[in-house]
PDB file of C-alpha atoms in Angstrom:
ATOM      1  CA  MET A   1      82.461  88.358  94.215  1.00  0.00           C
ATOM      2  CA  THR A   2      84.559  87.430  97.211  1.00  0.00           C
ATOM      3  CA  GLN A   3      86.010  84.073  97.395  1.00  0.00           C
ATOM      4  CA  ALA A   4      86.252  82.340 100.781  1.00  0.00           C
ATOM      5  CA  LYS A   5      89.791  82.269 101.940  1.00  0.00           C
ATOM      6  CA  PRO A   6      91.582  81.116 105.137  1.00  0.00           C
ATOM      7  CA  GLY A   7      90.814  83.385 107.948  1.00  0.00           C
ATOM      8  CA  ASP A   8      87.383  84.084 106.727  1.00  0.00           C
ATOM      9  CA  THR A   9      84.371  83.106 109.016  1.00  0.00           C
ATOM     10  CA  LEU A  10      81.874  81.081 106.687  1.00  0.00           C
ATOM     11  CA  HIS A  11      78.324  80.574 107.315  1.00  0.00           C
ATOM     12  CA  LEU A  12      76.861  77.704 105.393  1.00  0.00           C
ATOM     13  CA  HIS A  13      73.956  75.406 105.106  1.00  0.00           C
ATOM     14  CA  TYR A  14      74.696  71.794 104.600  1.00  0.00           C
ATOM     15  CA  LYS A  15      73.241  68.182 104.260  1.00  0.00           C
ATOM     16  CA  GLY A  16      75.690  65.464 104.899  1.00  0.00           C
ATOM     17  CA  SER A  17      74.829  61.985 103.511  1.00  0.00           C
ATOM     18  CA  LEU A  18      76.386  58.587 103.287  1.00  0.00           C
ATOM     19  CA  ASP A  19      76.773  56.651 100.056  1.00  0.00           C
ATOM     20  CA  ASP A  20      73.585  54.635 100.679  1.00  0.00           C
ATOM     21  CA  GLY A  21      71.755  58.120 100.759  1.00  0.00           C
ATOM     22  CA  THR A  22      71.172  58.300 104.573  1.00  0.00           C
ATOM     23  CA  VAL A  23      71.382  61.627 105.957  1.00  0.00           C
ATOM     24  CA  PHE A  24      73.535  61.850 109.026  1.00  0.00           C
ATOM     25  CA  ASP A  25      73.390  65.642 109.656  1.00  0.00           C
ATOM     26  CA  SER A  26      71.851  68.746 108.362  1.00  0.00           C
ATOM     27  CA  SER A  27      71.421  72.336 109.097  1.00  0.00           C
ATOM     28  CA  GLU A  28      68.004  72.360 107.781  1.00  0.00           C
ATOM     29  CA  GLY A  29      65.526  74.262 110.245  1.00  0.00           C
ATOM     30  CA  ARG A  30      68.821  75.463 112.152  1.00  0.00           C
ATOM     31  CA  ASP A  31      71.189  78.365 111.894  1.00  0.00           C
ATOM     32  CA  PRO A  32      74.054  77.985 109.222  1.00  0.00           C
ATOM     33  CA  LEU A  33      77.236  76.201 110.477  1.00  0.00           C
ATOM     34  CA  SER A  34      79.708  78.922 111.306  1.00  0.00           C
ATOM     35  CA  PHE A  35      83.520  78.319 111.343  1.00  0.00           C
ATOM     36  CA  GLU A  36      86.778  80.118 110.535  1.00  0.00           C
ATOM     37  CA  LEU A  37      88.197  78.452 107.203  1.00  0.00           C
ATOM     38  CA  GLY A  38      91.617  77.066 107.761  1.00  0.00           C
ATOM     39  CA  SER A  39      91.288  76.755 111.575  1.00  0.00           C
ATOM     40  CA  GLY A  40      90.607  72.857 111.661  1.00  0.00           C
ATOM     41  CA  GLN A  41      87.248  73.405 113.226  1.00  0.00           C
ATOM     42  CA  ILE A  42      85.564  71.051 110.629  1.00  0.00           C
ATOM     43  CA  ILE A  43      86.774  67.968 109.006  1.00  0.00           C
ATOM     44  CA  PRO A  44      89.722  68.648 106.547  1.00  0.00           C
ATOM     45  CA  GLY A  45      88.103  67.263 103.407  1.00  0.00           C
ATOM     46  CA  LEU A  46      84.871  69.606 103.966  1.00  0.00           C
ATOM     47  CA  GLU A  47      87.186  72.517 104.636  1.00  0.00           C
ATOM     48  CA  ALA A  48      89.204  72.178 101.581  1.00  0.00           C
ATOM     49  CA  GLY A  49      86.082  71.535  99.610  1.00  0.00           C
ATOM     50  CA  VAL A  50      84.351  74.872 100.548  1.00  0.00           C
ATOM     51  CA  ALA A  51      87.634  76.990 100.072  1.00  0.00           C
ATOM     52  CA  GLY A  52      87.148  79.361  97.152  1.00  0.00           C
ATOM     53  CA  MET A  53      83.352  79.436  97.309  1.00  0.00           C
ATOM     54  CA  GLU A  54      81.355  82.593  96.734  1.00  0.00           C
ATOM     55  CA  VAL A  55      78.279  83.748  98.706  1.00  0.00           C
ATOM     56  CA  GLY A  56      75.258  82.219  97.176  1.00  0.00           C
ATOM     57  CA  GLU A  57      77.224  79.288  95.722  1.00  0.00           C
ATOM     58  CA  LYS A  58      76.093  75.716  96.093  1.00  0.00           C
ATOM     59  CA  ARG A  59      78.462  72.796  95.752  1.00  0.00           C
ATOM     60  CA  THR A  60      78.427  69.027  96.408  1.00  0.00           C
ATOM     61  CA  VAL A  61      81.745  68.052  98.268  1.00  0.00           C
ATOM     62  CA  ARG A  62      82.591  64.359  98.592  1.00  0.00           C
ATOM     63  CA  VAL A  63      85.072  63.551 101.300  1.00  0.00           C
ATOM     64  CA  GLU A  64      86.745  60.319 101.612  1.00  0.00           C
ATOM     65  CA  ALA A  65      87.107  58.561 105.182  1.00  0.00           C
ATOM     66  CA  THR A  66      90.837  59.609 105.440  1.00  0.00           C
ATOM     67  CA  GLU A  67      89.767  63.372 105.211  1.00  0.00           C
ATOM     68  CA  ALA A  68      86.787  62.904 107.341  1.00  0.00           C
ATOM     69  CA  TYR A  69      87.014  60.883 110.616  1.00  0.00           C
ATOM     70  CA  GLY A  70      89.678  58.410 109.625  1.00  0.00           C
ATOM     71  CA  GLU A  71      89.400  54.721 108.773  1.00  0.00           C
ATOM     72  CA  HIS A  72      87.793  52.392 111.083  1.00  0.00           C
ATOM     73  CA  ASP A  73      90.585  51.195 113.440  1.00  0.00           C
ATOM     74  CA  PRO A  74      89.973  47.493 114.842  1.00  0.00           C
ATOM     75  CA  SER A  75      92.148  48.332 117.768  1.00  0.00           C
ATOM     76  CA  ARG A  76      89.538  50.662 119.021  1.00  0.00           C
ATOM     77  CA  VAL A  77      86.945  47.803 119.348  1.00  0.00           C
ATOM     78  CA  GLN A  78      87.229  45.963 122.748  1.00  0.00           C
ATOM     79  CA  SER A  79      85.095  43.177 124.331  1.00  0.00           C
ATOM     80  CA  VAL A  80      84.102  43.427 128.040  1.00  0.00           C
ATOM     81  CA  ASP A  81      82.943  40.941 130.501  1.00  0.00           C
ATOM     82  CA  ARG A  82      79.162  41.651 130.688  1.00  0.00           C
ATOM     83  CA  ALA A  83      79.072  40.622 134.298  1.00  0.00           C
ATOM     84  CA  GLY A  84      81.262  43.622 135.117  1.00  0.00           C
ATOM     85  CA  VAL A  85      78.580  45.966 133.610  1.00  0.00           C
ATOM     86  CA  PRO A  86      76.171  47.256 136.138  1.00  0.00           C
ATOM     87  CA  ASP A  87      72.476  46.306 135.467  1.00  0.00           C
ATOM     88  CA  HIS A  88      71.294  50.018 135.163  1.00  0.00           C
ATOM     89  CA  ILE A  89      73.655  50.728 132.147  1.00  0.00           C
ATOM     90  CA  PRO A  90      71.748  50.254 128.845  1.00  0.00           C
ATOM     91  CA  THR A  91      73.518  47.634 126.630  1.00  0.00           C
ATOM     92  CA  GLU A  92      71.405  47.486 123.374  1.00  0.00           C
ATOM     93  CA  PRO A  93      73.477  47.668 120.224  1.00  0.00           C
ATOM     94  CA  GLY A  94      73.852  51.194 119.130  1.00  0.00           C
ATOM     95  CA  THR A  95      73.776  52.811 122.535  1.00  0.00           C
ATOM     96  CA  GLN A  96      76.203  55.472 123.105  1.00  0.00           C
ATOM     97  CA  LEU A  97      78.055  55.166 126.506  1.00  0.00           C
ATOM     98  CA  GLN A  98      80.814  56.894 128.149  1.00  0.00           C
ATOM     99  CA  VAL A  99      83.514  54.883 129.943  1.00  0.00           C
ATOM    100  CA  GLN A 100      86.347  55.837 132.105  1.00  0.00           C
ATOM    101  CA  LEU A 101      89.839  54.873 131.485  1.00  0.00           C
ATOM    102  CA  GLN A 102      92.304  53.685 134.041  1.00  0.00           C
ATOM    103  CA  ASP A 103      94.008  57.078 133.700  1.00  0.00           C
ATOM    104  CA  GLY A 104      90.741  58.747 134.510  1.00  0.00           C
ATOM    105  CA  GLN A 105      90.081  60.127 131.045  1.00  0.00           C
ATOM    106  CA  ALA A 106      86.533  59.654 129.543  1.00  0.00           C
ATOM    107  CA  MET A 107      85.896  58.010 126.497  1.00  0.00           C
ATOM    108  CA  ASN A 108      82.842  57.790 124.196  1.00  0.00           C
ATOM    109  CA  VAL A 109      82.063  54.306 122.894  1.00  0.00           C
ATOM    110  CA  VAL A 110      79.096  52.613 121.204  1.00  0.00           C
ATOM    111  CA  VAL A 111      77.756  49.218 121.937  1.00  0.00           C
ATOM    112  CA  ALA A 112      78.410  47.418 118.793  1.00  0.00           C
ATOM    113  CA  ASP A 113      77.376  43.733 119.739  1.00  0.00           C
ATOM    114  CA  VAL A 114      76.014  41.889 122.670  1.00  0.00           C
ATOM    115  CA  THR A 115      76.260  38.450 123.605  1.00  0.00           C
ATOM    116  CA  GLU A 116      75.270  36.455 126.820  1.00  0.00           C
ATOM    117  CA  LYS A 117      78.789  36.985 128.130  1.00  0.00           C
ATOM    118  CA  GLU A 118      80.289  40.075 126.524  1.00  0.00           C
ATOM    119  CA  LEU A 119      79.728  43.636 125.226  1.00  0.00           C
ATOM    120  CA  VAL A 120      81.575  44.671 122.374  1.00  0.00           C
ATOM    121  CA  LEU A 121      82.369  48.379 122.530  1.00  0.00           C
ATOM    122  CA  ASP A 122      83.567  50.521 119.764  1.00  0.00           C
ATOM    123  CA  ALA A 123      85.496  53.771 120.445  1.00  0.00           C
ATOM    124  CA  ASN A 124      85.761  54.717 116.641  1.00  0.00           C
ATOM    125  CA  HIS A 125      83.864  57.837 115.608  1.00  0.00           C
ATOM    126  CA  PRO A 126      80.419  56.604 114.264  1.00  0.00           C
ATOM    127  CA  LEU A 127      81.205  57.929 110.761  1.00  0.00           C
ATOM    128  CA  ALA A 128      84.852  56.390 110.722  1.00  0.00           C
ATOM    129  CA  GLY A 129      85.520  54.474 107.639  1.00  0.00           C
ATOM    130  CA  LYS A 130      82.775  56.085 105.638  1.00  0.00           C
ATOM    131  CA  ALA A 131      82.937  58.617 102.731  1.00  0.00           C
ATOM    132  CA  LEU A 132      80.783  61.516 103.303  1.00  0.00           C
ATOM    133  CA  THR A 133      78.898  63.744 100.738  1.00  0.00           C
ATOM    134  CA  PHE A 134      77.864  67.229 101.675  1.00  0.00           C
ATOM    135  CA  ASP A 135      75.483  69.482  99.843  1.00  0.00           C
ATOM    136  CA  VAL A 136      76.545  72.919 100.957  1.00  0.00           C
ATOM    137  CA  GLU A 137      75.526  76.509 100.254  1.00  0.00           C
ATOM    138  CA  LEU A 138      77.601  79.364 101.269  1.00  0.00           C
ATOM    139  CA  VAL A 139      75.208  81.978 102.738  1.00  0.00           C
ATOM    140  CA  GLU A 140      77.783  84.468 104.249  1.00  0.00           C
ATOM    141  CA  ILE A 141      81.473  85.427 104.575  1.00  0.00           C
ATOM    142  CA  ALA A 142      82.247  87.481 107.750  1.00  0.00           C
TER     143      ALA A 142
END
């Protein structure tokens, strides 16, 4: 059988979970994930973990944080004065927001904490610092 190699377009079903068993993403009920192997379209650890698979093969791939979304970077966590946040902006912990930087660029953040005076905003990817486990099944090589 043909093994997946760089340059191939892979179609795979997957379920991604954290060490505590929480499922953070899945292709269940959707089309398979499609990507070109070796192109950097998916996280490096998963890409390396599916190389060499054959159609119909199932595999569990564990990806450490450094090969996924990186380690959690404390410098990407900032406190802002709550008085400077307009009243119509939701501020509950876990809320995803987009903020505009001084240079005009937009950045996605998550409200990590709220006090009477401050909002703590985290610009790390929500899965930064976490090891990820993927149960994958290669359904097609194109």
